Amino acid sequence: MSLKSFLAYGAAFALSAVLAPAASADEGMWTFDNFPTAKVKETYGVDLNKAWFDKVQMAAVRISGCSASVVSPDGLVLTNAHCVISCAQNLASAQNDYVNDGFFTTTREEEKTCPGQTAEILLTITDVTADINAATKGLTGADFVKAQEAKSGELEKAGCGDDKTIRCQVIGFYQGGQYKLYKYRRYTDVRLVFYPEFKAGFFGGDPDNFNFPRFNLDSGFLRLYENGKPVKTPTYMKFATQAPKENELVFVAGNPGTTNRLLTVSQLETLRDVSTPTQQLMRSELRGRLIQFSEQSADNKRITTNPLNSLENGFKVGYGQQLALQDPKVMNAKRDEEAKLKAGMSTEDKAAYGDPWADIAAIQTTARELYLPNYFLESSLTSSNLFSYARTLVRAAKERSKPSAERLPEFADSRLPLTEKRLIDGSQIHPAHEQLRLEFYMLKTREYMTADSPITKLMLGKESPEGLSKRLVDGTKLADPKVRKALWDGGWAAIQASDDPMIQYALKLDDEALKLRKEYETKVTGPTRIAAEKIAKIRFKAYGTSTYPDATFSLRLSYGKVTGWDYRGVKVAPFTTFAGLYDRATGNDPFELSPKFAAAQAKIDPKVVYNFSSTNDIIGGNSGSPVINARGEVVGAAFDGNIHSLGGSYYYDGTLNRTVTVSSVAILEALDKVYGRTALVKELTGK
């Protein structure tokens, strides 16, 4: 679908949004301990037992920013190509362009560790709501936030101890209505097995993104290792050798990142009026700068492929969200839902909770005032890996000298191992790209905050964004993992003694950044959490657990059926085939076949299902999630939604929202006939 068609579709994203107390058919990103089994049986006639849920849970994998699944007894993990492209980028060089040419292995000795990557499998879920509520009782503002985070860290530490193979995480659900301790088995040696070339994994590029029909081999394989050997994984999901049928029931087991379906109207208005348009303007300009940078040399083009792809994806998501927030029907439906909850409150409820919606609305004035200062000083510069390293080192050195309960939450004892791994692992650094990002956000700070702002003066001093960013990037040694490790191990004394300009710059900004962060927690985060917990209690009283919580990048299960959709008199079929890929190819980017696919055309069965759509409810973070049939077999990997799903942050419309999946049979066909990965095919099929 062209960009022009995308814009035409945009105005109708939210026209049929329905906001009901209980989830409608196929709606919901359900937790494994509250899945609507009876509803699935009633709707689809499928009865799921405990063994099925246990197997799926133990084979579902969370990786950095994405989802995945164990698909062999030897630790083989299926995900999306776009979920491992950063690994391919980190392993690449000027001589080996793995991003654009692909990464292929014949033996396990050729599999390479992905820097910074971890894989986590959920073991248990424990309700800790009472513990968190007891710790925060009677507190307000920043004290409330601090107590909540400290208790979470304490529970995580108690749950996992010092075992680095286990990760514990306290996660809030229903906007603070519940808190649960999720315990994961963690793997820190995760190796790349297979990544297809960019033109195969992202055929159609940005024009096809969030559209259908699609023709993408958006799949990749990792392997879990421990003590230098592949992990034995007797619990895994078999790889289906037949495509699903139309109207067949399928499930998506993954880790949806963030939805805002339970936010209040006033919070959505702040997103609509302040943060979303601001971020969209900056994404748009940064996209132009990255394109210009990529055109300067072949090496620049290579290192920009992944960042540009990610930015364009984020821009389109933001545009879809903005359209949904601007649609009166969506906002009016949200207002009606709030009014219904308020009308159902008893006299006792009103005495106990007051009007938490009004409380949150009052907070929005401050939230809007503090948004830009907090964003530019606390968040924007971390777009640069080098500055992010520096800030992490500075804050870790300060915080590690304190008792765990008194630290910033990201530096609690239970969270330090992951922070250290991501800091020290040897990811590639590209100085020119780093400078581009630092310079851009320094320029935007001066533009949005003005040159007279104390924040701009603190950030720039007497220097220009161009000169300061160049000085910092040229002078720092933080691109070297050994330097980062020495500073981490040396603690506060090493940080104070360092003459590294990026470390000194992070030190210069940190006190004011933390001051702003505390002000935001005192005036916005704390009061909002308190009011949101009251709304959660009112909602629970009205609906119980018949609804699902917002996404929190924790394991969820959605259900739906394989089907297309009808829109403005046009029926969109649920399947594409390899024949459609070759018909769609034009020879021009982004519809140019990869050389391997062009050479293999005569070998490939044109009737094999390539991609398919289903009614499953997903969001960003679900990328790479296994799509599973009722027998517990993986029939594909979810990699996208259709154009209508972009409002999925705020609502689900079962008539239009669709998940887009690359089929298992297509993956097998390509591994065999395009890439000749016979060992991988045998491992997946057992034949």
XYZ file of C-alpha atoms in Angstrom:
687
model
C 0.000 0.000 0.000
C 1.367 3.425 -0.951
C 1.821 6.268 1.516
C -1.058 8.036 -0.197
C -3.304 5.051 0.495
C -2.041 4.976 4.087
C -3.112 8.573 4.593
C -6.523 7.829 3.126
C -6.932 4.915 5.517
C -5.799 6.972 8.478
C -8.944 9.017 8.924
C -10.992 5.865 9.482
C -8.743 4.074 11.987
C -10.954 4.639 14.979
C -14.443 4.919 13.541
C -15.604 1.580 14.895
C -13.836 1.617 18.246
C -15.939 -0.043 20.925
C -15.044 0.268 24.590
C -16.930 -2.304 26.635
C -16.568 -3.269 30.299
C -15.702 -6.833 29.328
C -13.441 -7.724 26.440
C -15.165 -8.380 23.120
C -14.512 -11.477 21.020
C -10.802 -12.058 20.332
C -9.817 -8.955 22.298
C -7.222 -9.013 25.021
C -3.594 -9.529 25.946
C -4.303 -11.906 28.813
C -1.944 -12.958 31.587
C -1.330 -16.684 31.884
C -2.913 -16.773 35.341
C -6.164 -15.156 34.151
C -6.797 -16.465 30.646
C -10.480 -16.709 29.582
C -10.412 -20.446 28.900
C -14.195 -20.781 29.154
C -14.749 -18.002 26.629
C -12.377 -19.636 24.136
C -14.202 -22.940 24.552
C -17.554 -21.254 24.094
C -16.453 -19.313 21.006
C -14.197 -21.834 19.285
C -15.022 -25.179 20.880
C -11.428 -25.701 22.016
C -10.734 -26.803 25.591
C -7.228 -25.895 26.767
C -5.764 -27.803 29.713
C -3.035 -26.989 32.204
C -0.443 -29.049 30.322
C -1.002 -26.898 27.226
C -0.513 -23.652 29.165
C 2.560 -24.988 30.989
C 4.191 -26.042 27.743
C 3.538 -22.732 26.011
C 4.749 -20.733 29.019
C 7.987 -22.709 29.269
C 8.693 -22.335 25.547
C 7.830 -18.637 25.242
C 10.895 -16.382 25.384
C 11.422 -12.700 26.125
C 14.414 -11.072 24.432
C 15.498 -7.433 24.245
C 12.481 -5.484 23.012
C 10.895 -8.527 21.365
C 9.415 -11.975 21.863
C 10.486 -15.428 20.708
C 9.955 -19.165 21.225
C 11.990 -22.313 21.814
C 11.451 -24.586 18.786
C 13.897 -27.464 19.278
C 15.305 -29.583 22.135
C 18.714 -27.930 21.631
C 17.857 -24.357 22.605
C 16.943 -23.118 19.115
C 14.833 -19.955 19.319
C 12.588 -18.467 16.617
C 11.994 -14.719 16.431
C 11.808 -11.987 13.781
C 14.637 -10.830 11.576
C 14.002 -7.275 12.736
C 14.469 -8.458 16.325
C 18.005 -9.716 15.614
C 19.097 -7.099 13.078
C 20.930 -5.211 15.840
C 22.927 -8.382 16.554
C 23.765 -8.704 12.858
C 24.804 -5.048 12.916
C 27.062 -5.553 15.939
C 28.709 -8.594 14.359
C 29.131 -6.893 10.993
C 32.118 -5.061 9.599
C 33.052 -3.259 6.400
C 34.112 -6.668 5.070
C 31.036 -8.580 6.310
C 27.780 -6.678 5.869
C 25.540 -9.117 7.723
C 22.629 -6.649 7.820
C 22.214 -6.415 4.068
C 23.778 -9.739 3.046
C 22.469 -11.985 5.836
C 24.101 -14.177 8.470
C 24.111 -17.912 7.794
C 25.653 -20.806 9.694
C 26.278 -24.387 8.694
C 27.605 -25.677 12.026
C 27.044 -24.613 15.623
C 30.677 -23.541 15.851
C 29.782 -20.698 13.475
C 27.056 -19.319 15.734
C 28.126 -15.992 17.272
C 27.161 -14.344 20.572
C 24.860 -11.316 20.293
C 26.310 -8.487 22.429
C 23.921 -7.297 25.123
C 21.280 -9.904 24.330
C 19.518 -11.913 27.018
C 16.708 -14.446 26.843
C 14.196 -15.028 29.623
C 11.615 -17.771 30.171
C 8.858 -17.247 32.722
C 8.875 -19.776 35.564
C 6.350 -18.563 38.152
C 3.908 -15.744 38.962
C 3.292 -14.651 42.576
C 0.795 -12.013 43.715
C 2.562 -9.367 45.857
C -0.153 -6.708 45.805
C -0.580 -6.728 49.587
C 3.162 -6.266 50.138
C 3.367 -3.267 47.793
C 0.220 -1.647 49.202
C 1.458 -2.054 52.763
C 4.776 -0.402 51.884
C 3.122 2.651 50.313
C 0.198 3.126 52.713
C -0.217 6.755 53.755
C 2.625 8.034 51.567
C 2.434 10.690 48.860
C 4.483 12.108 46.016
C 8.106 11.043 45.659
C 7.946 9.174 48.975
C 5.205 6.967 47.524
C 7.280 6.255 44.402
C 10.441 5.582 46.403
C 8.694 3.191 48.805
C 7.018 1.362 45.949
C 10.268 0.927 44.054
C 12.208 -0.022 47.177
C 9.689 -2.701 48.125
C 9.743 -4.030 44.569
C 13.517 -4.319 44.712
C 13.310 -6.045 48.087
C 10.789 -8.583 46.784
C 12.881 -9.178 43.672
C 15.973 -9.767 45.787
C 14.110 -12.129 48.100
C 12.678 -14.023 45.154
C 15.941 -14.548 43.283
C 18.782 -13.976 45.707
C 22.187 -13.810 44.065
C 21.426 -16.426 41.413
C 22.421 -14.764 38.129
C 20.581 -17.407 36.116
C 17.285 -16.173 37.572
C 15.656 -12.778 37.163
C 12.803 -11.521 39.317
C 10.659 -8.570 38.323
C 7.746 -6.933 40.125
C 5.220 -5.799 37.522
C 2.184 -3.604 38.058
C -1.111 -4.467 36.371
C -4.416 -2.615 35.917
C -2.708 0.751 36.541
C -1.659 -0.311 40.037
C -4.613 -2.523 40.864
C -2.350 -5.577 41.109
C 1.357 -6.240 41.546
C 2.938 -9.577 40.748
C 6.413 -11.038 41.018
C 7.475 -12.665 37.766
C 10.395 -15.081 38.082
C 12.350 -15.847 34.903
C 15.070 -18.289 33.907
C 17.693 -16.061 32.316
C 20.233 -16.891 29.613
C 23.019 -14.391 28.920
C 24.856 -16.242 26.151
C 22.507 -15.928 23.190
C 23.983 -16.612 19.749
C 22.880 -15.738 16.249
C 22.112 -18.745 14.055
C 20.273 -17.301 11.067
C 19.339 -13.847 9.822
C 18.074 -13.360 6.239
C 19.343 -10.546 4.075
C 17.522 -7.229 4.580
C 15.717 -7.314 1.223
C 14.110 -10.638 2.171
C 13.340 -9.871 5.803
C 11.921 -6.409 5.076
C 10.733 -6.683 1.478
C 8.488 -3.719 0.673
C 10.234 -1.468 3.183
C 8.453 1.456 4.773
C 5.635 1.622 2.151
C 4.487 -1.917 3.042
C 5.088 -1.567 6.783
C 1.813 -1.960 8.743
C 0.013 -2.972 5.574
C -1.276 -6.178 3.994
C -0.789 -8.131 1.768
C 2.823 -8.671 2.861
C 5.635 -10.819 1.488
C 8.296 -10.886 4.193
C 10.636 -13.543 5.539
C 10.762 -11.608 8.788
C 12.254 -14.483 10.757
C 15.530 -15.188 12.486
C 16.983 -17.847 14.743
C 19.004 -17.628 17.938
C 20.355 -20.347 20.199
C 20.602 -20.409 23.977
C 23.997 -21.329 25.404
C 25.269 -21.980 28.907
C 28.836 -22.822 29.917
C 29.794 -22.706 26.260
C 27.308 -25.378 25.176
C 23.814 -25.274 23.673
C 21.119 -25.481 26.338
C 19.007 -28.622 26.413
C 15.353 -27.593 26.204
C 13.106 -30.650 26.428
C 10.057 -28.356 26.610
C 9.688 -26.717 23.218
C 7.022 -26.080 20.606
C 7.064 -28.158 17.459
C 7.406 -26.382 14.136
C 4.265 -26.864 12.063
C 4.756 -28.292 8.575
C 1.287 -27.244 7.405
C -0.117 -23.719 7.172
C -3.213 -22.861 9.215
C -6.589 -22.826 7.505
C -8.918 -19.851 7.166
C -10.944 -19.312 10.375
C -8.642 -21.633 12.341
C -8.084 -20.714 15.988
C -4.558 -19.461 16.728
C -2.836 -18.000 19.780
C -0.023 -15.469 20.175
C 2.265 -15.969 23.195
C 4.520 -12.971 23.643
C 5.442 -9.832 25.527
C 3.413 -6.842 24.304
C 5.267 -3.682 25.252
C 2.918 -0.864 26.226
C -0.741 -0.053 25.738
C -2.692 2.857 27.198
C -6.216 1.465 27.132
C -6.759 2.155 30.832
C -5.480 5.747 30.893
C -7.953 8.459 31.752
C -9.272 10.918 29.177
C -7.135 13.729 30.609
C -4.000 11.594 30.289
C -4.878 10.737 26.693
C -5.383 14.434 25.990
C -1.857 15.139 27.236
C -0.532 12.469 24.902
C -2.583 13.924 22.050
C -1.674 17.566 22.643
C 1.869 17.489 24.034
C 4.071 14.413 23.865
C 2.899 12.684 20.677
C 3.060 15.724 18.335
C 6.395 16.776 19.808
C 7.913 13.343 19.284
C 6.480 13.102 15.766
C 8.049 16.401 14.727
C 11.439 15.291 16.019
C 11.177 11.824 14.445
C 10.376 13.427 11.116
C 13.399 15.731 11.189
C 15.750 13.051 12.507
C 14.603 10.734 9.708
C 15.703 13.325 7.146
C 19.079 13.704 8.827
C 19.632 9.942 8.893
C 18.721 9.617 5.218
C 21.149 12.409 4.353
C 23.839 10.757 6.477
C 23.263 7.361 4.829
C 23.760 8.854 1.371
C 27.229 10.169 2.173
C 29.024 6.809 1.882
C 28.504 3.081 1.554
C 29.635 2.594 5.156
C 27.154 5.197 6.396
C 24.383 3.417 4.508
C 25.365 0.112 6.114
C 25.351 1.398 9.680
C 22.149 3.414 9.193
C 19.967 0.611 7.825
C 18.707 -0.574 11.193
C 18.374 2.826 12.967
C 16.518 4.312 9.993
C 14.203 1.316 9.724
C 13.430 1.567 13.444
C 12.815 5.311 13.263
C 10.484 5.027 10.268
C 8.567 2.308 12.053
C 8.207 4.526 15.129
C 7.049 7.455 13.035
C 4.294 5.426 11.399
C 3.189 4.031 14.772
C 3.107 7.552 16.217
C 1.098 8.813 13.267
C -1.493 6.078 13.700
C -1.730 6.758 17.428
C -2.113 10.470 16.796
C -4.997 9.860 14.402
C -6.740 7.668 16.957
C -6.340 10.269 19.701
C -7.687 12.976 17.419
C -10.796 10.979 16.541
C -13.811 12.305 18.524
C -15.451 8.855 18.524
C -12.540 7.311 20.408
C -12.344 10.086 22.982
C -16.128 10.222 23.425
C -16.200 6.455 24.007
C -13.515 6.901 26.671
C -15.575 9.674 28.301
C -18.645 7.461 28.286
C -16.703 4.642 29.948
C -15.467 6.972 32.703
C -18.958 8.341 33.241
C -20.348 4.824 33.577
C -17.755 3.909 36.223
C -18.449 7.086 38.166
C -22.209 6.539 37.997
C -21.782 3.072 39.469
C -19.920 4.296 42.545
C -21.701 3.908 45.872
C -21.768 6.545 48.586
C -19.096 4.526 50.422
C -16.944 4.445 47.278
C -17.162 8.197 46.890
C -16.214 8.701 50.517
C -13.257 6.312 50.207
C -11.904 7.323 46.803
C -13.239 10.801 46.043
C -12.894 11.641 42.360
C -9.554 10.174 41.195
C -10.309 11.142 37.582
C -10.437 14.791 38.651
C -7.219 14.288 40.624
C -5.420 13.013 37.530
C -6.884 15.802 35.412
C -5.499 18.379 37.835
C -2.055 16.776 37.630
C -1.956 17.226 33.847
C -1.128 20.930 34.048
C 2.106 20.108 35.848
C 2.762 17.072 33.664
C 2.597 19.276 30.573
C 4.836 21.955 32.096
C 7.514 19.455 33.107
C 7.385 17.294 29.991
C 9.957 19.082 27.848
C 12.478 19.961 30.601
C 12.393 16.391 31.900
C 12.546 14.886 28.418
C 15.506 16.897 27.170
C 17.639 16.686 30.301
C 16.757 13.178 31.487
C 15.993 11.225 28.304
C 16.905 12.738 24.954
C 20.711 12.451 25.018
C 20.553 8.744 25.875
C 19.723 8.264 22.187
C 23.529 8.302 21.951
C 25.027 5.017 23.145
C 28.154 6.827 24.306
C 26.241 9.283 26.488
C 24.026 6.471 27.757
C 27.142 4.566 28.838
C 28.470 7.664 30.586
C 25.236 8.360 32.465
C 24.920 4.711 33.528
C 28.488 4.695 34.823
C 28.044 7.973 36.714
C 24.760 6.997 38.327
C 25.801 3.435 39.083
C 28.894 4.735 40.866
C 26.763 7.054 42.988
C 23.997 4.576 43.696
C 25.981 1.408 44.419
C 27.440 2.998 47.538
C 23.928 3.205 49.046
C 21.774 0.416 50.486
C 19.750 -1.187 47.707
C 16.414 0.145 48.996
C 17.660 3.751 48.828
C 18.923 3.649 45.245
C 17.277 4.651 42.004
C 15.198 1.595 41.057
C 17.276 0.693 37.984
C 20.301 0.197 40.245
C 18.720 -2.050 42.876
C 20.692 -5.217 43.588
C 18.207 -7.365 41.674
C 18.600 -5.243 38.534
C 22.354 -4.634 38.498
C 23.402 -7.799 36.591
C 21.381 -6.860 33.500
C 22.553 -3.236 33.690
C 26.183 -4.358 33.909
C 25.851 -6.791 31.000
C 24.335 -4.221 28.687
C 26.973 -1.685 29.687
C 30.019 -3.886 29.225
C 29.097 -6.116 26.258
C 31.024 -5.180 23.140
C 28.410 -3.518 20.934
C 29.737 -1.633 17.923
C 29.972 2.145 18.175
C 29.927 4.356 15.084
C 31.274 7.800 16.073
C 29.754 9.788 13.211
C 26.308 8.368 13.946
C 26.773 9.037 17.664
C 27.660 12.658 16.962
C 24.647 13.066 14.683
C 22.281 12.015 17.459
C 23.926 14.108 20.193
C 24.014 17.159 17.951
C 20.367 16.707 16.975
C 19.012 16.579 20.525
C 21.220 19.443 21.639
C 19.804 21.502 18.769
C 16.257 20.493 19.687
C 16.841 21.442 23.329
C 17.929 24.914 22.287
C 15.011 25.193 19.848
C 12.251 24.013 22.191
C 13.598 25.368 25.496
C 15.158 28.542 23.949
C 18.769 29.677 24.258
C 17.968 31.495 27.513
C 16.694 28.423 29.340
C 18.860 27.300 32.291
C 18.676 23.767 30.872
C 20.023 24.895 27.493
C 22.780 26.894 29.203
C 23.697 23.903 31.368
C 23.722 21.564 28.393
C 25.649 23.791 25.964
C 27.526 26.382 28.004
C 29.281 28.616 25.468
C 29.609 25.837 22.876
C 27.504 25.084 19.821
C 25.650 21.747 19.466
C 27.850 20.948 16.485
C 31.119 21.716 18.270
C 30.192 20.201 21.623
C 28.933 16.934 20.174
C 32.099 16.585 18.085
C 34.355 17.324 21.054
C 32.608 14.765 23.243
C 32.550 11.977 20.666
C 36.097 12.569 19.413
C 37.501 12.693 22.933
C 35.737 9.834 24.706
C 37.175 6.339 25.124
C 33.856 4.802 26.176
C 33.510 2.955 22.873
C 36.016 0.482 24.348
C 34.278 -2.125 26.571
C 37.469 -2.490 28.611
C 37.359 1.201 29.524
C 33.712 0.895 30.539
C 34.453 -2.163 32.685
C 37.354 -0.425 34.424
C 35.129 2.537 35.300
C 32.346 0.232 36.470
C 34.703 -1.745 38.674
C 36.465 1.406 39.932
C 33.257 2.949 41.232
C 32.902 6.545 42.351
C 36.620 7.133 42.810
C 37.296 6.105 39.209
C 34.486 8.324 37.915
C 35.740 11.363 39.807
C 39.286 10.767 38.612
C 38.290 10.241 34.971
C 39.213 12.932 32.457
C 37.002 11.372 29.786
C 34.945 14.275 28.348
C 31.751 12.209 28.080
C 32.021 11.175 31.740
C 32.662 14.779 32.752
C 29.688 15.925 30.676
C 27.380 13.341 32.276
C 28.585 14.481 35.704
C 27.893 18.093 34.787
C 24.280 17.376 33.865
C 23.412 14.758 36.445
C 22.499 16.753 39.539
C 20.020 18.923 37.652
C 18.626 15.946 35.731
C 18.002 14.049 38.968
C 16.471 17.154 40.554
C 13.993 17.389 37.675
C 13.320 13.659 37.872
C 12.487 13.949 41.583
C 10.226 16.935 40.943
C 8.357 14.942 38.312
C 7.983 11.990 40.685
C 6.754 14.284 43.465
C 4.246 16.251 41.422
C 3.253 13.806 38.673
C 4.301 10.169 39.025
C 3.438 9.691 42.689
C 0.048 11.438 42.699
C -0.891 9.742 39.420
C -0.096 6.277 40.759
C -2.145 6.915 43.888
C -5.161 8.098 41.876
C -4.764 5.286 39.329
C -4.844 2.698 42.130
C -8.154 4.156 43.307
C -9.582 3.897 39.791
C -8.319 0.328 39.602
C -10.231 -0.560 42.772
C -13.382 1.044 41.400
C -12.914 -0.835 38.131
C -12.316 -4.153 39.911
C -15.489 -3.689 41.911
C -17.432 -3.111 38.691
C -15.834 -5.690 36.398
C -13.626 -7.979 38.473
C -10.991 -9.727 36.360
C -13.254 -10.071 33.327
C -10.986 -7.506 31.683
C -7.289 -7.739 30.909
C -4.548 -5.333 32.063
C -2.624 -2.954 29.838
C 0.504 -4.366 28.236
C 3.668 -4.204 30.374
C 6.238 -6.179 28.314
C 5.315 -9.264 30.312
C 4.149 -12.632 29.001
C 0.618 -12.562 27.609
C -1.580 -14.838 25.529
C -4.048 -13.614 22.940
C -6.447 -15.700 20.876
C -8.090 -15.171 17.492
C -8.749 -16.719 14.132
C -6.992 -16.657 10.777
C -9.058 -14.333 8.633
C -8.934 -11.271 6.437
C -11.221 -8.258 6.701
C -13.608 -6.077 4.724
C -13.014 -2.377 4.361
C -14.978 0.070 2.217
C -16.311 -2.715 0.044
C -12.919 -4.357 -0.475
C -12.263 -7.821 0.947
C -8.680 -8.447 2.009
C -7.743 -12.133 1.841
C -5.894 -13.616 4.839
C -3.079 -15.346 2.930
C -0.239 -14.443 0.597
C 1.970 -16.922 -1.257
C 5.441 -17.021 -2.754
C 3.826 -16.490 -6.149
C 2.617 -13.118 -4.875
C 6.157 -12.185 -3.840
C 7.475 -12.614 -7.360
C 4.470 -10.791 -8.822
C 5.007 -7.860 -6.452
C 8.725 -7.535 -7.225
C 9.524 -4.563 -9.471
C 13.319 -4.682 -9.494
C 13.431 -1.339 -7.704
C 13.997 -0.749 -4.007
C 12.123 -1.498 -1.742
C 10.394 -4.024 -4.025
C 13.618 -5.547 -5.312
C 14.176 -9.257 -4.722
C 17.310 -10.291 -2.906
C 19.767 -12.102 -5.209
C 19.150 -15.356 -3.328
C 15.381 -15.189 -3.767
C 15.722 -14.193 -7.417
C 18.007 -17.168 -8.073
C 15.707 -19.616 -6.267
C 12.452 -18.762 -8.031
C 12.338 -21.954 -10.060
C 12.876 -24.096 -6.949
C 10.250 -22.525 -4.705
C 6.701 -23.871 -4.584
C 4.672 -20.782 -5.545
C 1.571 -22.037 -3.684
C 3.233 -22.119 -0.241
C 1.586 -19.684 2.202
C 4.037 -16.879 2.902
C 2.297 -14.420 5.286
C -1.165 -14.495 6.883
C -3.435 -12.294 8.982
C -5.456 -13.078 12.109
C -7.618 -11.312 14.679
C -5.125 -11.706 17.543
C -4.725 -8.623 19.725
C -1.045 -7.577 19.778
C 1.136 -4.462 20.070
C 4.832 -3.541 19.798
C 6.957 -5.985 21.804
C 4.972 -8.887 20.366
C 7.360 -8.953 17.409
C 8.764 -12.463 17.121
C 5.957 -14.006 19.178
C 5.087 -17.578 18.248
C 1.694 -17.939 16.599
C 0.410 -21.280 17.854
C -2.391 -23.620 16.828
C -4.625 -25.513 19.252
C -2.166 -28.454 19.206
C 0.572 -26.213 20.544
C 2.525 -26.131 17.272
C 4.194 -22.957 15.984
C 2.517 -21.984 12.726
C 4.473 -18.766 12.371
C 6.107 -15.725 13.941
C 4.074 -12.532 14.345
C 5.922 -9.562 12.866
C 3.440 -6.762 12.268
C -0.112 -5.477 12.415
C -2.202 -4.049 9.624
C -2.781 -0.342 9.136
C -5.911 -0.374 11.326
C -4.067 -1.820 14.314
C -2.055 1.354 14.889
C -4.739 2.620 17.243
C -4.206 -0.554 19.270
C -2.516 1.412 22.018
C -5.932 2.756 22.960
C -8.562 0.255 21.788
C -9.158 -2.988 19.895
C -11.523 -3.237 16.930
C -12.110 -6.871 16.037
C -13.593 -6.049 12.650
C -10.382 -4.433 11.402
C -7.380 -4.975 13.693
C -5.170 -7.774 12.369
C -1.905 -9.457 13.307
C 0.452 -10.231 10.410
C 2.558 -13.408 10.579
C 5.266 -15.103 8.535
C 4.247 -18.757 8.279
C 6.331 -21.683 9.491
C 5.922 -23.436 6.143
C 7.362 -20.391 4.357
C 10.325 -20.329 6.722
C 10.999 -24.016 6.039
C 10.615 -23.524 2.282
C 13.106 -20.647 2.280
C 15.614 -22.375 4.578
C 15.594 -25.389 2.283
C 15.355 -23.954 -1.235
C 16.737 -20.434 -0.945
C 19.466 -20.843 1.666
C 20.279 -24.570 1.711
C 20.216 -24.723 5.520
C 19.525 -28.452 5.623
C 20.748 -28.949 9.198
C 18.419 -26.228 10.444
C 15.467 -27.727 8.550
C 16.219 -31.126 10.063
C 16.420 -29.655 13.559
C 13.060 -27.924 13.113
C 11.212 -30.874 11.601
C 13.046 -33.786 13.223
C 13.477 -35.297 9.760
